């Protein structure tokens, strides 16, 4: 076969090769994103996602979307620009969640025996679908940043409330009011994570009384817009091919 | 191709075999929690644990072990460690092999951080419930913000039974009794599974047509806008609407299932009561102290004044977790961990009783291999070469008095 001949001999063969490349590419992309995004997530918001007694209505709501809109923005910029693929954010989020579950199940439960109801990760898919959807419908990074990233942050707390609400039931524990999540964190000993490290309910949003979660979510949404822009540019830069002029 | 496959299979098999063989021959369990690697000055001059008692060294799953005792917050707290303005009474165990059912300082339950005062003594108690079978090293431990964990003595506790028998029930203020061990797990798995499936379905819709090569070619030939069809946009709207509806449904269903919830609780307990003076009226002045490296012995010239109304006799010297006893005067009856107990490690030039209002100058030597084994001899390499300890006296009337030592230490290398 000379270098000018095609590697495939028929249209059917070309389609088959193309689909094989699709499956291999998606497999590789999924696990590369899983690894990279997982490291990023654990380094930037690890404990908030690790423990149920860190999932509060102020900091968890604020920090998690800000830290997790990053990779979706970058991956969207690459796959939308070069392939018009509309599921970049969802691909990132479900790969991250799968990686987190592997970590929580095999490390936290299988290795150190923390119950799953203390170490489950957050649900991210709804925000990711909304982020992808805005990009597909508007074909605009600006609109995706403003509306998509905002939706990504705003939907985070409501979609996770279903898995944390039960853990916020009140209990009188030896004369002190605690939630079930607080008691879990107290019971299941974390030698390296003393109680004072737990960053919850800190801040000065006292004016809003108990309705602080929406305010935190809107603040998170505002920052997400900016973070989306920054990471979308990182994605575009990362997806650029440059050739050097031979002298 | 077949050759390559065969080689990969062969190498994989060899790798697996090697991993299996190496781990079968040498897979030790963790024997301690790094207390030996902690700087000697931290163990001597921060939190001094004493009068410790482990209620049992063998329990079944669901049974309780109490660790009771006292700790002294050293007044000569080292400059290199943050002051214990925020500290947490923890327990040193390898993960949740026990659950911490209760913990108290000064009689108050302390699930939260506390503020400790320098120079004070506190009574503490930790109640553990056995969860996982095995032999576990159980340490007292105080986490100090900015200082790290201060680990006290550890004792082996054997847990028998099966972890599947472990239960952790609790009743909420709404009258619902749940087992914390497994509560809410079905909901977590179900909703995560559902959203994962929705995400996969969203991706599968777009993957039904070619993903990479044809799209790349079209996108880079100026036809990228043809790649998203009207049908794609309709499906996108459907998915977005479905997502919003599902989120609203899940939120509403959670609120109706759990109408009463509270935010996570936190804070610092700053008014923990300290014990009244624990020292008594025996006053000790250190005239000089040396650590003889080859002999693993600390010698001190002490001037002791007995201000109490009963004769006293030197009984014990405690540095960090190591207790050096004069076997002629006292012996341990608390089943203190053997690795940090020198039952005959204390001697003095004259250990006759010191009468009321009498002053005596004697040379006291605390000598044992545990200085080296517990790496306490590393004190001579500290940047602030001082030692901290408690010295105990037994009174003729059965009382027990003590004094805190905090003085410079000179090493002797020859």
XYZ file of C-alpha atoms in Angstrom:
661
model
C 0.000 0.000 0.000
C 1.526 3.330 -0.968
C 1.265 6.436 1.185
C -1.300 7.956 -1.189
C -3.726 5.053 -0.958
C -6.600 5.114 1.515
C -6.473 2.768 4.511
C -10.088 1.794 3.885
C -11.477 0.278 0.743
C -15.201 1.026 0.948
C -17.682 3.448 2.466
C -18.877 0.765 4.878
C -15.321 0.206 6.030
C -14.833 3.951 6.484
C -17.968 4.169 8.626
C -16.787 1.229 10.706
C -13.368 2.804 11.260
C -14.997 6.131 12.108
C -17.246 4.499 14.746
C -14.322 2.575 16.203
C -12.442 5.838 16.569
C -15.554 7.357 18.186
C -15.768 4.626 20.818
C -12.026 4.606 21.508
C -11.934 8.396 21.631
C -14.901 8.636 23.974
C -13.444 5.951 26.233
C -10.080 7.691 26.421
C -11.651 11.156 26.779
C -13.931 9.922 29.563
C -11.120 8.522 31.663
C -8.630 11.319 30.955
C -11.236 13.846 32.092
C -12.128 11.616 35.037
C -8.510 11.636 36.228
C -7.766 15.305 35.609
C -11.089 16.650 36.858
C -11.008 14.374 39.902
C -7.595 15.635 40.996
C -8.733 19.222 40.438
C -11.953 18.676 42.393
C -10.306 16.937 45.334
C -7.633 19.618 45.636
C -10.017 22.541 45.476
C -13.180 21.421 47.272
C -12.310 17.943 48.549
C -13.612 17.931 52.114
C -16.888 19.643 51.203
C -17.575 16.790 48.841
C -16.101 14.044 51.014
C -18.229 14.426 54.120
C -21.945 14.848 54.737
C -21.255 17.109 57.747
C -19.452 19.575 55.461
C -22.368 19.929 53.037
C -23.760 23.137 54.496
C -25.990 25.840 53.057
C -23.265 28.482 52.765
C -19.806 27.332 51.785
C -20.571 24.007 50.095
C -23.181 25.745 47.948
C -20.743 28.497 47.084
C -17.469 26.672 46.641
C -18.512 23.512 44.793
C -20.104 25.036 41.656
C -17.308 27.594 41.365
C -14.669 24.894 41.450
C -16.604 22.527 39.200
C -17.645 24.836 36.381
C -13.997 24.937 35.364
C -13.396 21.724 33.452
C -16.843 21.779 31.800
C -16.085 25.266 30.454
C -12.718 24.196 29.070
C -13.952 20.926 27.591
C -16.988 22.619 26.070
C -14.720 25.138 24.370
C -12.686 22.334 22.788
C -15.394 19.910 21.720
C -17.853 22.591 20.628
C -15.291 24.483 18.600
C -13.784 21.483 16.843
C -16.649 18.972 16.709
C -19.855 20.815 17.592
C -20.351 18.212 20.300
C -22.948 19.431 22.770
C -22.312 17.250 25.792
C -18.902 18.508 27.005
C -20.114 19.601 30.441
C -22.144 16.443 31.019
C -19.210 14.279 29.969
C -17.046 16.080 32.549
C -19.579 15.828 35.343
C -20.578 12.210 34.973
C -16.940 11.163 34.593
C -16.112 13.086 37.771
C -19.036 11.601 39.674
C -18.100 8.079 38.544
C -14.499 8.690 39.667
C -15.731 10.013 42.986
C -17.952 6.983 43.511
C -15.060 4.633 42.741
C -12.990 6.525 45.297
C -15.716 6.671 47.949
C -16.773 3.060 47.559
C -13.399 1.374 47.367
C -11.314 3.755 49.506
C -13.662 5.287 52.021
C -15.957 2.312 52.510
C -13.971 -0.712 51.304
C -10.698 0.320 52.852
C -11.532 2.422 55.886
C -15.179 1.474 56.454
C -16.798 4.912 56.515
C -20.508 4.398 55.792
C -21.554 5.501 52.313
C -24.128 7.904 53.795
C -21.265 10.035 55.140
C -18.977 10.053 52.103
C -21.277 10.279 49.074
C -20.414 12.858 46.404
C -22.688 15.627 45.161
C -25.041 15.247 42.187
C -23.800 17.353 39.261
C -25.636 16.124 36.165
C -28.589 18.604 36.196
C -26.333 21.649 36.151
C -24.196 20.093 33.432
C -27.195 19.382 31.175
C -28.388 22.975 31.583
C -24.897 24.273 30.795
C -24.701 22.104 27.672
C -28.245 22.982 26.675
C -27.650 26.733 26.745
C -24.572 26.353 24.555
C -26.456 24.228 22.010
C -29.444 26.553 21.873
C -27.544 29.841 21.777
C -24.278 28.830 20.096
C -22.743 31.582 22.196
C -20.068 31.333 24.884
C -21.210 34.661 26.307
C -24.791 33.442 26.733
C -23.514 30.124 28.112
C -21.400 31.948 30.676
C -24.193 34.284 31.738
C -27.170 31.898 31.663
C -25.576 28.446 31.632
C -23.031 28.980 34.404
C -25.698 30.757 36.449
C -28.039 27.774 36.034
C -25.169 25.410 36.864
C -24.753 27.121 40.257
C -28.413 27.789 41.018
C -29.557 24.222 40.439
C -26.790 22.717 42.567
C -28.410 22.990 46.001
C -31.981 22.036 45.003
C -30.853 18.954 43.092
C -28.730 17.775 46.019
C -31.259 18.571 48.744
C -33.022 15.264 48.093
C -29.959 13.300 49.219
C -28.988 15.497 52.182
C -32.364 16.551 53.617
C -32.760 13.426 55.744
C -29.338 13.992 57.246
C -30.461 17.415 58.474
C -33.138 16.059 60.797
C -32.686 17.450 64.315
C -31.533 15.286 67.219
C -31.011 16.114 70.875
C -27.687 14.518 71.645
C -26.779 14.554 75.343
C -28.309 17.987 75.736
C -26.958 19.481 72.506
C -28.882 20.054 69.275
C -27.231 18.299 66.365
C -28.258 17.132 62.929
C -27.805 13.498 61.934
C -24.934 14.573 59.661
C -23.220 16.273 62.628
C -23.594 13.125 64.716
C -22.234 10.969 61.887
C -19.162 13.204 61.653
C -18.732 12.961 65.419
C -19.284 9.213 65.661
C -17.178 8.028 62.740
C -13.755 9.141 63.902
C -11.570 11.063 61.460
C -8.236 11.274 63.196
C -6.773 13.740 60.706
C -9.853 15.920 60.345
C -10.631 17.456 63.731
C -13.856 19.338 64.192
C -12.266 22.803 63.950
C -11.106 22.121 60.386
C -14.724 21.743 59.314
C -15.561 24.905 57.383
C -19.321 25.281 57.645
C -21.732 28.100 58.343
C -18.914 30.633 58.361
C -19.575 34.048 56.849
C -21.470 37.214 57.500
C -24.736 36.607 55.655
C -26.625 36.919 58.922
C -29.066 39.487 57.546
C -30.786 36.774 55.555
C -31.503 34.604 58.562
C -32.258 31.037 57.651
C -32.720 31.784 53.943
C -29.035 31.910 53.238
C -28.779 29.084 50.686
C -30.355 31.065 47.796
C -28.083 34.025 48.505
C -25.049 31.754 48.545
C -26.222 30.133 45.310
C -26.611 33.507 43.579
C -23.175 34.594 44.750
C -21.789 31.313 43.481
C -23.568 31.871 40.164
C -22.011 35.304 39.804
C -18.513 33.948 40.371
C -19.260 30.969 38.096
C -19.867 33.384 35.207
C -16.355 34.762 35.567
C -14.793 31.356 36.158
C -16.548 30.035 33.074
C -14.961 32.771 30.977
C -11.492 32.139 32.306
C -11.677 28.380 31.861
C -13.327 28.620 28.475
C -10.287 30.582 27.321
C -8.011 27.972 28.863
C -9.924 25.341 26.869
C -9.620 27.320 23.645
C -5.929 27.808 24.200
C -5.518 24.118 24.992
C -7.407 23.136 21.845
C -5.373 25.312 19.508
C -2.981 23.726 17.034
C -0.006 25.858 16.142
C 2.640 25.038 13.565
C 6.118 26.477 13.632
C 7.514 27.982 10.465
C 10.520 25.998 9.282
C 13.478 28.346 8.695
C -0.447 -9.029 16.487
C -0.802 -12.356 18.242
C 2.809 -12.137 19.451
C 2.159 -8.720 20.977
C -1.030 -9.979 22.651
C 0.811 -12.983 24.034
C 3.560 -10.785 25.426
C 1.104 -8.414 27.062
C -0.734 -11.349 28.632
C 2.542 -12.896 29.830
C 3.823 -9.642 31.356
C 0.456 -8.951 33.005
C 0.427 -12.391 34.537
C 3.981 -11.982 35.828
C 3.150 -8.557 37.286
C 0.085 -9.940 39.054
C 2.053 -12.876 40.406
C 4.803 -10.564 41.669
C 2.286 -8.298 43.433
C 0.615 -11.325 45.011
C 3.885 -12.838 46.214
C 5.273 -9.604 47.677
C 2.083 -8.756 49.553
C 1.662 -12.328 50.816
C 5.115 -12.405 52.340
C 5.059 -8.979 53.896
C 1.798 -7.180 54.609
C 2.110 -5.792 58.138
C -0.761 -4.063 59.873
C -0.295 -0.542 61.209
C 1.165 -0.811 64.696
C 0.935 2.761 65.877
C -0.124 6.234 64.889
C 3.119 8.061 64.422
C 3.451 9.181 68.015
C 7.143 8.313 67.961
C 7.752 10.617 65.029
C 6.213 13.525 66.885
C 8.813 15.951 68.233
C 9.748 15.107 71.821
C 9.136 18.664 73.012
C 5.558 18.467 71.729
C 4.907 15.330 73.717
C 6.553 16.769 76.836
C 5.423 20.380 76.828
C 1.922 20.625 75.375
C -0.737 18.218 76.686
C 0.374 15.853 79.464
C -2.029 12.936 79.912
C -2.188 11.280 83.315
C -4.324 9.054 85.550
C -5.490 7.220 82.424
C -7.736 4.218 82.545
C -9.049 2.023 79.719
C -12.140 0.209 80.975
C -11.397 -2.931 78.951
C -8.922 -4.333 76.487
C -11.316 -6.797 74.869
C -14.886 -6.115 73.791
C -17.436 -7.441 71.325
C -18.961 -5.411 68.498
C -21.580 -2.964 69.910
C -19.946 -3.016 73.383
C -18.395 0.063 74.894
C -14.887 1.004 76.027
C -14.348 3.999 78.300
C -11.108 5.924 78.379
C -10.997 8.168 81.412
C -8.285 10.362 82.784
C -6.926 13.852 83.121
C -4.659 16.100 81.130
C -2.534 19.049 82.054
C -2.139 21.934 79.623
C 1.488 22.826 80.005
C 2.104 26.400 81.094
C 5.487 26.371 79.342
C 3.742 25.734 76.011
C 6.376 25.892 73.215
C 6.463 28.964 71.017
C 6.531 26.860 67.857
C 3.061 25.438 68.501
C -0.089 27.571 68.391
C -1.746 28.078 71.769
C -4.692 25.732 72.428
C -7.343 28.419 72.029
C -9.145 26.026 69.712
C -8.622 22.324 70.353
C -10.603 19.147 69.809
C -10.615 16.055 72.006
C -10.097 13.343 69.433
C -9.199 9.693 69.622
C -6.332 8.027 67.786
C -7.682 4.909 66.047
C -7.202 3.549 62.517
C -10.432 4.904 61.014
C -13.894 4.271 62.425
C -13.135 0.849 63.918
C -14.918 2.234 66.965
C -17.457 5.013 66.915
C -17.031 7.850 69.379
C -20.366 7.660 71.198
C -19.574 10.313 73.785
C -16.674 12.502 74.832
C -16.485 14.818 77.822
C -14.130 17.416 79.201
C -14.886 18.702 82.667
C -18.154 16.791 82.615
C -19.436 18.562 79.496
C -20.032 16.739 76.258
C -17.615 18.009 73.620
C -18.623 17.106 70.074
C -17.218 20.520 69.181
C -13.916 22.286 69.639
C -12.997 23.733 73.007
C -10.759 26.454 74.342
C -8.137 25.342 76.872
C -6.262 27.465 79.392
C -2.525 27.126 79.899
C -1.510 25.721 83.260
C -4.910 24.106 83.865
C -5.854 20.489 84.437
C -8.981 18.956 82.932
C -10.797 15.734 83.507
C -11.857 13.916 80.342
C -13.713 10.800 79.290
C -14.253 9.198 75.893
C -16.822 6.455 75.317
C -16.171 4.286 72.271
C -18.488 1.657 70.817
C -16.789 -1.247 69.050
C -17.655 -1.505 65.353
C -15.059 -3.519 63.477
C -13.363 -6.706 64.728
C -9.590 -6.720 65.126
C -6.757 -5.560 67.373
C -6.720 -1.793 67.484
C -4.304 0.633 69.066
C -6.424 3.217 70.862
C -4.719 6.499 71.730
C -5.826 9.537 73.600
C -5.427 12.513 71.337
C -5.909 16.268 71.351
C -5.941 18.161 68.069
C -4.701 21.715 68.517
C -5.495 24.195 65.781
C -2.202 25.380 64.332
C -0.323 22.734 66.275
C -1.600 19.444 64.938
C -2.464 16.279 66.791
C -0.942 15.753 70.232
C -1.028 12.015 70.696
C -1.100 10.470 74.134
C -0.470 6.888 75.222
C -2.089 4.095 73.225
C -3.389 0.739 74.358
C -4.322 -2.338 72.317
C -7.998 -3.204 72.411
C -9.318 -6.387 70.863
C -12.748 -6.318 69.209
C -14.566 -9.578 68.541
C -17.703 -10.364 66.565
C -18.819 -9.234 63.137
C -19.221 -5.746 61.718
C -22.522 -6.815 60.156
C -23.941 -6.966 63.705
C -23.095 -3.327 64.357
C -26.082 -1.007 64.851
C -26.110 2.708 65.526
C -29.722 3.749 66.185
C -30.729 7.266 67.069
C -34.091 8.969 67.592
C -34.663 12.382 66.058
C -36.637 15.217 67.602
C -39.390 14.409 65.133
C -39.752 10.987 66.736
C -38.147 8.965 63.966
C -35.605 6.266 64.899
C -32.957 5.596 62.285
C -29.786 3.526 62.088
C -27.062 6.053 61.282
C -24.912 3.277 59.847
C -27.180 2.831 56.823
C -29.758 5.635 56.972
C -30.522 7.399 53.666
C -28.269 5.121 51.603
C -31.098 3.910 49.353
C -32.064 7.501 48.530
C -28.458 8.416 47.771
C -27.895 5.444 45.461
C -31.277 5.876 43.724
C -30.920 9.587 42.923
C -27.290 9.299 41.924
C -28.192 6.344 39.700
C -31.093 8.207 38.124
C -29.074 11.324 37.325
C -26.199 9.214 36.027
C -28.630 7.473 33.677
C -30.067 10.818 32.531
C -26.531 12.072 31.837
C -25.694 8.951 29.859
C -28.947 9.234 27.907
C -28.116 12.854 27.053
C -24.713 11.808 25.746
C -26.068 8.732 23.982
C -28.484 10.900 21.999
C -25.597 12.805 20.470
C -23.425 9.712 20.085
C -25.948 7.940 17.901
C -24.479 9.820 14.949
C -20.721 10.037 14.282
C -18.820 11.863 17.001
C -15.312 12.745 15.910
C -14.000 12.360 12.351
C -16.954 13.460 10.178
C -17.783 16.260 12.601
C -14.169 17.437 12.652
C -14.111 17.507 8.843
C -17.365 19.454 8.653
C -16.468 21.806 11.485
C -13.180 22.701 9.854
C -14.668 23.151 6.404
C -16.958 25.966 7.498
C -20.093 23.808 7.950
C -20.098 23.500 11.736
C -23.520 25.104 12.128
C -25.057 22.286 10.093
C -23.998 19.813 12.769
C -26.694 20.849 15.218
C -30.081 20.135 13.705
C -33.519 21.357 14.671
C -34.235 17.914 16.078
C -31.158 18.273 18.281
C -32.444 21.604 19.551
C -35.878 20.164 20.293
C -34.286 17.282 22.168
C -32.125 19.785 24.073
C -35.184 21.762 25.124
C -36.866 18.525 26.209
C -33.868 17.467 28.287
C -33.531 20.907 29.881
C -37.212 21.053 30.742
C -37.117 17.494 32.063
C -34.087 18.345 34.179
C -35.794 21.366 35.742
C -38.979 19.381 36.404
C -37.054 16.496 37.954
C -35.040 18.854 40.179
C -38.213 20.595 41.347
C -39.875 17.247 41.988
C -36.919 15.911 43.995
C -36.695 19.130 46.006
C -40.397 19.073 46.778
C -40.376 15.396 47.645
C -37.456 15.891 50.061
C -39.266 18.778 51.726
C -42.450 16.771 52.155
C -40.563 13.729 53.500
C -38.464 15.824 55.881
C -40.468 18.964 56.688
C -38.325 19.768 59.742
C -34.618 20.149 59.216
C -31.865 22.200 60.809
C -28.580 23.582 59.483
C -25.329 21.846 60.347
C -24.163 22.742 63.825
C -20.709 24.006 64.765
C -18.860 26.321 67.105
C -16.348 26.483 69.923
C -17.091 25.720 73.584
C -15.089 28.314 75.472
C -16.260 27.791 79.043
C -15.029 24.295 79.801
C -14.453 24.047 83.571
C -10.929 23.176 84.669
C -10.173 21.046 87.704
C -9.192 22.725 90.969
C -5.455 22.784 91.683
C -4.112 19.263 91.256
C -0.550 19.862 92.398
C -0.632 20.102 96.189
C 2.005 21.700 98.399
C 5.196 19.994 97.389
C 7.449 22.496 95.613
C 10.303 21.372 93.419
C 13.169 23.511 92.153
C 15.353 22.122 89.390
C 19.004 23.088 90.018
C 20.172 21.416 86.830
C 19.234 18.638 84.451
C 21.223 16.559 82.002
C 20.388 13.847 79.518
C 23.139 11.259 79.204
C 22.869 9.970 75.642
C 24.849 6.696 75.946
C 23.079 5.731 79.181
C 19.573 6.817 78.109
C 19.178 8.549 81.432
C 17.930 11.919 82.538
C 19.452 13.182 85.786
C 18.139 16.122 87.752
C 19.380 17.907 90.848
C 16.194 18.797 92.671
C 15.537 20.856 95.766
C 12.241 19.625 97.165
C 10.291 21.496 99.798
C 7.380 19.687 101.402
C 4.832 22.367 102.285
C 2.110 19.867 103.076
C 1.173 18.488 106.480
C 2.124 14.909 105.687
C 5.440 13.233 104.872
C 5.894 12.492 101.158
C 8.085 10.218 99.125
C 9.142 10.545 95.464
C 7.219 7.973 93.444
C 7.038 8.750 89.759
C 8.437 10.921 86.978
C 6.401 11.302 83.780
C 7.859 12.782 80.600
C 5.502 12.760 77.629
C 3.687 9.441 77.879
C 6.565 7.579 79.566
C 6.134 6.886 83.257
C 9.281 6.107 85.304
C 8.392 4.540 88.654
C 10.405 3.905 91.772
C 9.336 0.306 92.413
C 10.282 0.638 96.063
C 7.577 3.258 96.541
C 4.802 2.556 94.076
C 3.699 0.393 91.216
C 1.225 0.778 88.372
C -2.192 -0.742 88.978
C -3.966 0.706 85.958
C -2.710 -1.680 83.234
C -0.849 1.252 81.682
C 0.598 0.434 78.228
C 3.831 -1.495 78.775
C 5.811 0.207 76.025
C 5.638 3.523 77.890
C 5.983 2.211 81.424
C 9.338 1.849 83.175
C 8.260 0.135 86.435
C 11.756 0.346 87.872
C 13.072 3.304 85.899
C 13.321 5.921 88.639
C 16.081 6.157 91.229
C 17.327 8.881 93.537
C 20.308 9.583 95.735
C 18.056 9.642 98.796
C 14.448 8.601 98.614
C 13.597 8.634 102.245
C 10.388 10.398 103.206
C 10.431 14.191 103.270
C 8.685 15.439 106.365
C 6.274 18.362 106.574
C 8.078 21.666 106.085
C 11.328 19.839 105.305
C 13.570 20.763 102.377
C 15.883 18.263 100.751
C 18.217 18.355 97.741
C 18.593 15.072 95.897
C 19.705 13.725 92.529
C 16.973 11.909 90.636
C 17.610 9.709 87.600
C 15.006 8.493 85.103
C 16.638 5.752 83.092
C 15.099 3.351 80.586
C 15.443 2.179 76.994
C 12.052 3.753 76.295
C 13.792 7.135 76.015
C 15.316 5.743 72.835
C 12.511 3.408 71.722
C 9.895 6.141 72.011
C 12.335 8.605 70.413
C 12.073 10.941 73.378
C 15.874 11.234 73.445
C 15.493 13.411 70.334
C 14.763 16.216 72.782
C 18.472 17.062 72.561
C 17.980 18.063 68.910
C 15.104 20.422 69.646
C 15.504 24.127 68.881
C 14.377 25.039 72.394
C 16.179 22.504 74.530
C 13.952 22.267 77.564
C 12.156 19.372 79.109
C 8.702 19.226 80.630
C 7.453 16.626 83.066
C 5.283 15.846 86.050
C 6.897 14.489 89.175
C 4.683 12.627 91.664
C 4.931 12.123 95.408
C 3.033 9.687 97.584
C 1.943 11.007 100.968
C 2.007 8.933 104.109
C -1.699 9.657 104.516
C -2.405 8.099 101.094
C -2.562 11.424 99.268
C -0.846 12.032 95.940
C 0.866 15.318 95.130
C 2.727 16.486 92.074
C 4.829 19.257 90.637
C 5.397 20.428 87.087
C 8.972 20.681 85.844
C 9.911 22.979 82.970
C 13.616 23.592 82.776
C 16.579 23.642 80.360
C 18.206 20.317 79.555
C 21.913 19.811 78.825
C 22.922 16.727 76.824
C 25.951 14.668 77.866
C 27.491 12.853 74.940
C 30.477 11.096 76.583
